[in-house]
Short mmCIF file of C-alpha atoms in Angstrom, two decimals:
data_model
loop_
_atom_site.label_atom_id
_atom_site.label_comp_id
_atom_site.label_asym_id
_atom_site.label_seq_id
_atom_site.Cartn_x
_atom_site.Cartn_y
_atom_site.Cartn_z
CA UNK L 1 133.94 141.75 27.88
CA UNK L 2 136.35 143.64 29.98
CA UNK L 3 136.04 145.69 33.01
CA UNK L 4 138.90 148.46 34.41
CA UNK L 5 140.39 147.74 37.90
CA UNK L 6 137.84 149.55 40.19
CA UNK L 7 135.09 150.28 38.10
CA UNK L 8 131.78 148.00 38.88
CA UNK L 9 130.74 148.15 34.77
CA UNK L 10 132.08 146.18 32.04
CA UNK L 11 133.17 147.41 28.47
CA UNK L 12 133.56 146.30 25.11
CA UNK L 13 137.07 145.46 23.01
CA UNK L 14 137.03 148.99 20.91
CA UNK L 15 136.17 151.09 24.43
CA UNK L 16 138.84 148.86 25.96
CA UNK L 17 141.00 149.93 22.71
CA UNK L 18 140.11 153.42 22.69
CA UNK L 19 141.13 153.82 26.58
CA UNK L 20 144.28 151.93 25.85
CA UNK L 21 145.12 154.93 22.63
CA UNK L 22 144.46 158.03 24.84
CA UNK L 23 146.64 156.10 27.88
CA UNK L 24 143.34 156.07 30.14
CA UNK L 25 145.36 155.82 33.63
CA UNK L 26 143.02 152.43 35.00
CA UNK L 27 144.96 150.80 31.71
CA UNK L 28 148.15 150.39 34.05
CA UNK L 29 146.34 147.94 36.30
CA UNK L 30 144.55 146.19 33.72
CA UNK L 31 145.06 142.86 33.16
CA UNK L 32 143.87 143.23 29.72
CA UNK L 33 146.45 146.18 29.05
CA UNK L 34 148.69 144.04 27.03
CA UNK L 35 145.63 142.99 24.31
CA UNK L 36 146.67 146.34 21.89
CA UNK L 37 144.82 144.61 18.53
CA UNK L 38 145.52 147.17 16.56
CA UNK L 39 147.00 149.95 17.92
CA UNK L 40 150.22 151.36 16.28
CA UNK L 41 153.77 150.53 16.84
CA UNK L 42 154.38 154.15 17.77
CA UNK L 43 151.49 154.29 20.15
CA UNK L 44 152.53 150.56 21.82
CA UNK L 45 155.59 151.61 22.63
CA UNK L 46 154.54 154.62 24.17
CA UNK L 47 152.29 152.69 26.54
CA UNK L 48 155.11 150.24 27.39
CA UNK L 49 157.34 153.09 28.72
CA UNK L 50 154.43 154.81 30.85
CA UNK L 51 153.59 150.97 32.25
CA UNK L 52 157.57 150.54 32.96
CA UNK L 53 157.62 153.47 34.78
CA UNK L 54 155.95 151.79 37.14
CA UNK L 55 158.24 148.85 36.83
CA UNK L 56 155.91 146.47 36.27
CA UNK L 57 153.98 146.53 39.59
CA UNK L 58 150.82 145.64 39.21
CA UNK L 59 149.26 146.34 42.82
CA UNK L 60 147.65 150.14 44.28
CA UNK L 61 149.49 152.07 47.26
CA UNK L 62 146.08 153.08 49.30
CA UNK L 63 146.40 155.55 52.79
CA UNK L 64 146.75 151.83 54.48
CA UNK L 65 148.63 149.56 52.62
CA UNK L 66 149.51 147.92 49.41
CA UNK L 67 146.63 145.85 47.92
CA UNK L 68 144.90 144.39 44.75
CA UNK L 69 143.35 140.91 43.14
CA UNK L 70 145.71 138.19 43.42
CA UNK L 71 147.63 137.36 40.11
CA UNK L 72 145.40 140.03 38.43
CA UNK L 73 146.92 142.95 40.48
CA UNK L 74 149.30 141.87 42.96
CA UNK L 75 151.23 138.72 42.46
CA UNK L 76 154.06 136.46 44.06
CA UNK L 77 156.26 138.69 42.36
CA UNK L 78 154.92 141.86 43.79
CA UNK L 79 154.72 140.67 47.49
CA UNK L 80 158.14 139.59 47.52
CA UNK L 81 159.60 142.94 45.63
CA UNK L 82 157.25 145.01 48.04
CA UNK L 83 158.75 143.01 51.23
CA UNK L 84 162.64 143.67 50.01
CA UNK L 85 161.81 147.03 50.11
CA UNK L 86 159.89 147.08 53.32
CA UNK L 87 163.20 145.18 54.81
CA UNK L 88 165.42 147.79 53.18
CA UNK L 89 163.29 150.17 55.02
CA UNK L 90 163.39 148.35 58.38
CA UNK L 91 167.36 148.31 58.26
CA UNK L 92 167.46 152.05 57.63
CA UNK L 93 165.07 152.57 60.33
CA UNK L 94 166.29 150.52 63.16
CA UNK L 95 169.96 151.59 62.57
CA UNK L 96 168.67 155.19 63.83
CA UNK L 97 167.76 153.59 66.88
CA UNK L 98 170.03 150.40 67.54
CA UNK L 99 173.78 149.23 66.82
CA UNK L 100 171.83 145.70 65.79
CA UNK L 101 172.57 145.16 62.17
CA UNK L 102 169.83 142.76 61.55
CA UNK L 103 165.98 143.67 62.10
CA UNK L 104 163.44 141.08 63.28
CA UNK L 105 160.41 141.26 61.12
CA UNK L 106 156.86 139.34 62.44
CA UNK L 107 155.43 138.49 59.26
CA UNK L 108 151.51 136.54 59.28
CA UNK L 109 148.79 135.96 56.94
CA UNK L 110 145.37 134.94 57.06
CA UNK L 111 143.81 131.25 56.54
CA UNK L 112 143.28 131.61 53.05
CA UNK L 113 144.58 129.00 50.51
CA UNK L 114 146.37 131.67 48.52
CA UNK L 115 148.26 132.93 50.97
CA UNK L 116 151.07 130.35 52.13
CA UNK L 117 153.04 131.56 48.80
CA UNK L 118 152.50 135.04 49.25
CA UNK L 119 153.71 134.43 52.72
CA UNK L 120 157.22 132.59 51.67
CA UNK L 121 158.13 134.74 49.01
CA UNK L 122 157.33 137.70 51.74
CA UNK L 123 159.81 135.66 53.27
CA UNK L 124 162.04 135.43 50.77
CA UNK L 125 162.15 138.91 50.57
CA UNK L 126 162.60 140.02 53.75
CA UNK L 127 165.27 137.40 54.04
CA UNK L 128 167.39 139.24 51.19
CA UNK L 129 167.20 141.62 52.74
CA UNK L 130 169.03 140.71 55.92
CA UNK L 131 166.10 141.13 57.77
CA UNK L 132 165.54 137.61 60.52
CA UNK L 133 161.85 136.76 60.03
CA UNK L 134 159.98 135.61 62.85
CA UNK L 135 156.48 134.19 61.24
CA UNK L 136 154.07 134.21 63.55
CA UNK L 137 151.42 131.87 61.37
CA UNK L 138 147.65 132.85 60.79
CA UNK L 139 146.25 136.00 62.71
CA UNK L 140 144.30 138.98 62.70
CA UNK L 141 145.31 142.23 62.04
CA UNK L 142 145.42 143.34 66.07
CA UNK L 143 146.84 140.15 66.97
CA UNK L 144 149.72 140.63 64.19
CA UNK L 145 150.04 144.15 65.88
CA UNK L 146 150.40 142.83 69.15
CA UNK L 147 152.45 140.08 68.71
CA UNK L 148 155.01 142.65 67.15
CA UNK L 149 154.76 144.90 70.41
CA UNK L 150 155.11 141.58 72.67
CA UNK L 151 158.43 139.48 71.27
CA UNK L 152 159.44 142.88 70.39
CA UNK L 153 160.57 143.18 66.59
CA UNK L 154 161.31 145.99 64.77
CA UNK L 155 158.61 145.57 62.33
CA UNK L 156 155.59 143.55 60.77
CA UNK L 157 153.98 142.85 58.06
CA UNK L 158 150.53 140.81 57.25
CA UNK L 159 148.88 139.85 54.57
CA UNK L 160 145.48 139.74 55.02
CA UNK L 161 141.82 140.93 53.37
CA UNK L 162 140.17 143.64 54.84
CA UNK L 163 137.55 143.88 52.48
CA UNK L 164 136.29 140.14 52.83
CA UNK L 165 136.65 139.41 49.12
CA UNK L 166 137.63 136.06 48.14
CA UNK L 167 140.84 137.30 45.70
CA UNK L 168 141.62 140.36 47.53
CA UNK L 169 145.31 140.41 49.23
CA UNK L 170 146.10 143.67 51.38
CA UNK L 171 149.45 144.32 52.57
CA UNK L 172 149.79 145.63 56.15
CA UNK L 173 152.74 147.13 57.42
CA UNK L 174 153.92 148.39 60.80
CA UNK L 175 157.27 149.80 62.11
CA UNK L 176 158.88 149.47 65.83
CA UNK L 177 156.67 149.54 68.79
CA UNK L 178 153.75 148.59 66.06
CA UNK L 179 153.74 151.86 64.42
CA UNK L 180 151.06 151.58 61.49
CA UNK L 181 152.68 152.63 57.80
CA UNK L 182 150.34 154.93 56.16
CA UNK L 183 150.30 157.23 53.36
CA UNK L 184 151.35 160.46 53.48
CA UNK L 185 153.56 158.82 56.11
CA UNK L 186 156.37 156.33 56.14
CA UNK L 187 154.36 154.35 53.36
CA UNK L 188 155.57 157.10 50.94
CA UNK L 189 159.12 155.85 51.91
CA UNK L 190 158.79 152.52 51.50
CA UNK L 191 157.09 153.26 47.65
CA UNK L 192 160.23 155.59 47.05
CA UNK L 193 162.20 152.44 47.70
CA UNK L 194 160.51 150.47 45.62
CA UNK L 195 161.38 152.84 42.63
CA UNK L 196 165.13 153.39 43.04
CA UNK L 197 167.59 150.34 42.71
CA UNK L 198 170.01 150.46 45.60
CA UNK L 199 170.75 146.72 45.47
CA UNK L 200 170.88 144.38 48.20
CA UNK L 201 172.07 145.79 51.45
CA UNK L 202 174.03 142.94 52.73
CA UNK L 203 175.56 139.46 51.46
CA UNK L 204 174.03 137.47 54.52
CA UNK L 205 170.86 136.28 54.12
CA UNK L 206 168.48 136.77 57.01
CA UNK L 207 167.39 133.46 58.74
CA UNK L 208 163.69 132.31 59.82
CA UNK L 209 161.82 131.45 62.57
CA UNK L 210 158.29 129.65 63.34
CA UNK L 211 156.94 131.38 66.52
CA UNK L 212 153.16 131.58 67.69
CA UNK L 213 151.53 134.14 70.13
CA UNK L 214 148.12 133.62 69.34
CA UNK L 215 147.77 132.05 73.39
CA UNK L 216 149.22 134.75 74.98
CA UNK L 217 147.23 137.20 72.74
CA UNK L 218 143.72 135.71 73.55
CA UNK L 219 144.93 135.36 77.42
CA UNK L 220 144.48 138.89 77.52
CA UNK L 221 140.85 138.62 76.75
CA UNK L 222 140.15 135.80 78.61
CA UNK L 223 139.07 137.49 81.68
CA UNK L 224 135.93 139.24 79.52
CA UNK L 225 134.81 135.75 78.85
CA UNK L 226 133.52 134.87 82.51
CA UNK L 227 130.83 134.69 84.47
CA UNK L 228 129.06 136.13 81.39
CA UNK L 229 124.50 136.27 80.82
CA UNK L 230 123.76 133.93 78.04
CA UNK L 231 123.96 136.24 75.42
CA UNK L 232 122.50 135.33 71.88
CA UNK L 233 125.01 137.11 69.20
CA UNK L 234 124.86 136.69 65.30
CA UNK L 235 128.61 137.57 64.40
CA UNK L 236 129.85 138.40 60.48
CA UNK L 237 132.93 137.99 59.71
CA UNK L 238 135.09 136.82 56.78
CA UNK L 239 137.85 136.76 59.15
CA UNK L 240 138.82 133.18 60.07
CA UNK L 241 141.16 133.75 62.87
CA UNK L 242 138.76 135.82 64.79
CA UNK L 243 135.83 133.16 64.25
CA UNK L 244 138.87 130.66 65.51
CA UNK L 245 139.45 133.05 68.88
CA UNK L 246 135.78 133.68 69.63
CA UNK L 247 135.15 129.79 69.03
CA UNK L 248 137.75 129.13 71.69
CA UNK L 249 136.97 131.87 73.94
CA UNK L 250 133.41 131.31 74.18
CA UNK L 251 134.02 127.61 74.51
CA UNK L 252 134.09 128.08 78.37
CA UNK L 253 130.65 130.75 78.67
CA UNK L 254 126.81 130.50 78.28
CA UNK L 255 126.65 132.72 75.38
CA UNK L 256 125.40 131.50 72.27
CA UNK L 257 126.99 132.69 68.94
CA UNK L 258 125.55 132.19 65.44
CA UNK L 259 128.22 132.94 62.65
CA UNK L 260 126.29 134.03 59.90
CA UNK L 261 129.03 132.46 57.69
CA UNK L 262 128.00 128.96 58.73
CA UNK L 263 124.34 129.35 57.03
CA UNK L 264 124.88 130.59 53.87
CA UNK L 265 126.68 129.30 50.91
CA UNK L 266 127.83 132.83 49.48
CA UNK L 267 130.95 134.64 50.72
CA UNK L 268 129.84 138.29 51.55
CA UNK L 269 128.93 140.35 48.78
CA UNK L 270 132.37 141.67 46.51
CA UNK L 271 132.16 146.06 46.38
CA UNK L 272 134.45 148.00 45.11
CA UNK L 273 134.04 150.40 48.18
CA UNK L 274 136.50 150.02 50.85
CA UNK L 275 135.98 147.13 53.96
CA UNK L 276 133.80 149.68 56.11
CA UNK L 277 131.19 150.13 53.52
CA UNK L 278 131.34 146.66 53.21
CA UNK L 279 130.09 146.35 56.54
CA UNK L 280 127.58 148.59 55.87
CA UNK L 281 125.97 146.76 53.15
CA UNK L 282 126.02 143.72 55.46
CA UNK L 283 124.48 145.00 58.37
CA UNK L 284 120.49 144.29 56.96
CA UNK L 285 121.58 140.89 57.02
CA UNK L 286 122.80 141.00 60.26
CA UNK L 287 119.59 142.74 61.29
CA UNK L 288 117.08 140.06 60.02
CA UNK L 289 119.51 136.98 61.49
CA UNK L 290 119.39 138.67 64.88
CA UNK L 291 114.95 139.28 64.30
CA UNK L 292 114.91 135.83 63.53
CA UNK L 293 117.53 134.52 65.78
CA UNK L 294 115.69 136.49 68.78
CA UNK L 295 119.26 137.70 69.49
CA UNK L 296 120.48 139.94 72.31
CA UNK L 297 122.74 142.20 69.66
CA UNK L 298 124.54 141.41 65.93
CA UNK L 299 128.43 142.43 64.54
CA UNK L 300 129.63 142.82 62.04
CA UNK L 301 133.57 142.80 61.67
CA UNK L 302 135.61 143.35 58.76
CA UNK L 303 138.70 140.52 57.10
CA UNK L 304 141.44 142.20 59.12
CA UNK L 305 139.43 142.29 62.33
CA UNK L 306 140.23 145.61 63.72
CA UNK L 307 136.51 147.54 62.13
CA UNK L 308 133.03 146.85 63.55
CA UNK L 309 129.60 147.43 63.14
CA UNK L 310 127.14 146.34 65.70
CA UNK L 311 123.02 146.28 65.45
CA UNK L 312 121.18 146.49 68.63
CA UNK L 313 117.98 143.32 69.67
CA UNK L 314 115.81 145.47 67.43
CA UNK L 315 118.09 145.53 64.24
CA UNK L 316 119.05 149.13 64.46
CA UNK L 317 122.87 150.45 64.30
CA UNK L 318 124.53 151.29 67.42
CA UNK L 319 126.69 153.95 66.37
CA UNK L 320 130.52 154.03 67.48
CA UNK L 321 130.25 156.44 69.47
CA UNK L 322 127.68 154.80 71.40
CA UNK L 323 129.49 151.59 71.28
CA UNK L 324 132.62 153.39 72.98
CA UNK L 325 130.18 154.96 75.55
CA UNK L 326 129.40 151.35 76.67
CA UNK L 327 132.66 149.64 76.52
CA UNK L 328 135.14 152.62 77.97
CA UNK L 329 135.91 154.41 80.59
CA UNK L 330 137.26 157.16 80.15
CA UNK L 331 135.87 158.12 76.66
CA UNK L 332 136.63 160.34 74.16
CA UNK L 333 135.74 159.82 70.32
CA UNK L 334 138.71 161.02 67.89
CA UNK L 335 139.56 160.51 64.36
CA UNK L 336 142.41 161.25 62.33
CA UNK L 337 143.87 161.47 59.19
CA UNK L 338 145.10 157.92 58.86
CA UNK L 339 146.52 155.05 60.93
CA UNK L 340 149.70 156.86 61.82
CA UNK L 341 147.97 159.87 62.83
CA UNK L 342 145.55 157.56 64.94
CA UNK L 343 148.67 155.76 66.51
CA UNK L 344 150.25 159.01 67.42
CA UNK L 345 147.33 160.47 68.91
CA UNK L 346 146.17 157.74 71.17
CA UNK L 347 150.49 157.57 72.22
CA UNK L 348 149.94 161.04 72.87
CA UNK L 349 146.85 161.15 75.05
CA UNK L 350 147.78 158.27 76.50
CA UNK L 351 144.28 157.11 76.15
CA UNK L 352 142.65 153.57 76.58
CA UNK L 353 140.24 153.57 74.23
CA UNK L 354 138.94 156.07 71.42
CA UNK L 355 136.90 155.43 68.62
CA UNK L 356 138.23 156.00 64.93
CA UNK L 357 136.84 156.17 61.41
CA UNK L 358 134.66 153.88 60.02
CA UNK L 359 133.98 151.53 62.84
CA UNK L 360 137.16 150.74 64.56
CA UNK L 361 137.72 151.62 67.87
CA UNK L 362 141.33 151.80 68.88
CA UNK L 363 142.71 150.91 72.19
CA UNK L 364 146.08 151.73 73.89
CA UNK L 365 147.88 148.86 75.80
CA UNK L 366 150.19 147.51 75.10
CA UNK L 367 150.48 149.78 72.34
CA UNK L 368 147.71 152.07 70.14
CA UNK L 369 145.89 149.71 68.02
CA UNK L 370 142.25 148.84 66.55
CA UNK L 371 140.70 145.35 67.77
CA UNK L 372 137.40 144.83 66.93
CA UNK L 373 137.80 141.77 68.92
CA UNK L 374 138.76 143.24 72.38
CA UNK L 375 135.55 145.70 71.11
CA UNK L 376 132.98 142.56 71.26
CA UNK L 377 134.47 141.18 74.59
CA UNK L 378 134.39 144.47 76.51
CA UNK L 379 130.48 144.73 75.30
CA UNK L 380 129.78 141.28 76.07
CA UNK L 381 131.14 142.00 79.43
CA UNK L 382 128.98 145.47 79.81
CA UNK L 383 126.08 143.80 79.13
CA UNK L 384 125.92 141.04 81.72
CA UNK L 385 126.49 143.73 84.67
CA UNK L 386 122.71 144.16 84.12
CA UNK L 387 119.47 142.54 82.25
CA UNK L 388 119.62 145.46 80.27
CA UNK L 389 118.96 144.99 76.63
CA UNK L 390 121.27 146.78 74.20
CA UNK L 391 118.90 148.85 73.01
CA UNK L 392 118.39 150.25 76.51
CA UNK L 393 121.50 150.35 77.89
CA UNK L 394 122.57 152.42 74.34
CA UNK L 395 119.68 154.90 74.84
CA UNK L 396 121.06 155.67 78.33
CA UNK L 397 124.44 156.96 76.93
CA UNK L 398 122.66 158.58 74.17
CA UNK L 399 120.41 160.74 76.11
#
């Protein structure tokens, strides 16, 4: 049987076949694509210049990144040629801004066994670039982002899983002052470069650098983790660097957190939909492990850690706008048309904290970005100013 990229049905050989002859446009992506039984010579070469056009790239350009299944979709090949591009990019950029010919680049991954390779030939790329990587090891999304803003560099780049699925690899990108790439945006730059062949930029091959700022990052959420109520939380996550910074932050509090991870055997469910549905679908879960539990409040935060979803003693969904009612002062609630947008907004308004689209809440020091993270320790800390439950305390902002 075979399935297209994206599509949650599976099809036979002659609807595979019949897709391939009328140059269906999922058949680019497919991993099957090359399986032509007995299509014409005419029509095979056809599809072999349409799939060249693309030069043989097998991963999607979404309004956030670059992302598909490993070795399906995206593979060593396509991280590397994606970073070379991305450094390409970096060079141009920071030569508008500095007399430095050779742009640092953070570059981290998640704790997943498939990424160390993805991660060197990142490396690799970036490298031939000219670009001096600084790899800043396993992190989350916001800590990636603020790691950039603290050594400074001039850009960063993570590969990570928003979605929680086990073979998904999403490419995150930020420029200077950890400026988010999206599309329309600077991302459309960086897939122009992909497409034309301007060769390598210098003859000296960038060097590398082990550096780690996940201390300093978690220092500045240390002081939300005292003199805390013993709080009962069920957290979901597939994101094992934020389990590893609430493990250690927690370490030194009364509050009690179940990771719904640890009791089941089975990975969040895969969908097709992007990471915030995901944490929709995961939420009744959540619900009956915080009914069960007797717990104070559940979360839900997505494989990048910057989204969250949170469900009140009762079960019910605290909206974000609710959630940034508790946590912030001053609020305001704005959304945008993707990250960049977001990021210039919150520079603009020199806000603190705003809430976003689809459960990330985005706050503004050192510089504009999501953190579900920061999100859970600011509500943790609302919460023990009283003996308010969440519910209650929720209903007061709402009314």
């Amino acid at each position: 049987m075979y399935q297209c990229p994206g599509e949650p049905y599976a099809i036979d050989r002659a609807v595979h076949l019949g897709r391939l002859a009328t140059f269906y446009s999922k058949c680019r992506e497919c991993p099957h694509r090359h399986d032509t039984g007995l299509l014409s010579e005419a029509t095979i070469a056809q599809l072999s210049e349409v799939w060249s056009a693309n030069g043989g790239f097998g991963a999607r350009f979404t309004a956030e990144g670059v992302e598909g299944v490993y070795r399906n979709q995206i593979t060593v090949a396509d991280v590397r040629r994606v970073a070379s591009a991305f450094g390409q990019c970096a060079r141009t950029w920071q030569q508008r801004t500095s007399h430095v010919s050779e742009p640092s680049v953070a570059l981290a991954g998640d704790d997943r066994p498939l990424v160390p390779e993805l991660i060197a030939a990142a490396a690799e790329g970036l490298r031939w670039a000219g670009c001096r990587v600084i790899d800043i090891g396993s992190a989350s999304s916001p800590c990636a982002a603020w790691s950039l803003a603290a050594l400074p560099a001039d850009a960063g780049m993570l590969i990570g899983n928003a979605s929680g699925q086990t073979h998904q690899v999403v490419v995150r990108l930020w420029a200077g002052a950890a400026a988010p790439l999206s599309e329309p945006g600077r991302l459309s730059t960086l897939r122009k470069a992909m497409l034309l062949d301007t060769g390598r930029p210098t003859r000296t091959y960038g060097p590398v650098e082990r550096r780690s700022l996940e201390s300093e990052y978690l220092a500045t959420l240390a002081d939300h983790f005292h003199a805390l109520r013993p709080l009962r939380v069920v957290i979901d996550t597939t994101c094992r660097a934020v389990t590893r910074y609430l493990r250690q932050l927690a370490a030194r509090v009364a509050c009690d957190l179940h990771f719904l991870q640890d009791r089941v055997d089975q990975p969040s469910p895969p969908s097709p939909a992007p990471h915030q549905a995901a944490g929709v679908s995961r939420l009744s879960a959540i619900a009956r492990a915080v009914c069960e539990r007797n717990a104070h409040f559940g979360i839900w935060i997505d494989g990048d850690g910057e989204a969250c979803q949170v469900v009140d003693e009762r079960g019910q969904k605290v909206s974000t706008e609710t959630l940034v009612a508790l946590i912030g002062q001053p609020l305001q609630h704005e959304s945008a048309a993707n990250r960049e947008a977001m990021y210039a907004l919150m520079a603009q308004s020199h806000a603190p904290i705003a809430g976003g689209d689809g459960g990330r809440i985005w706050f503004g020091d050192p510089v504009p970005m999501p953190d579900a993270l920061r999100a859970l320790a600011m509500l943790l800390t609302a919460l023990s100013r009283s003996d308010q439950l969440l519910s209650e305390a929720a209903a007061a902002f709402s009314a």
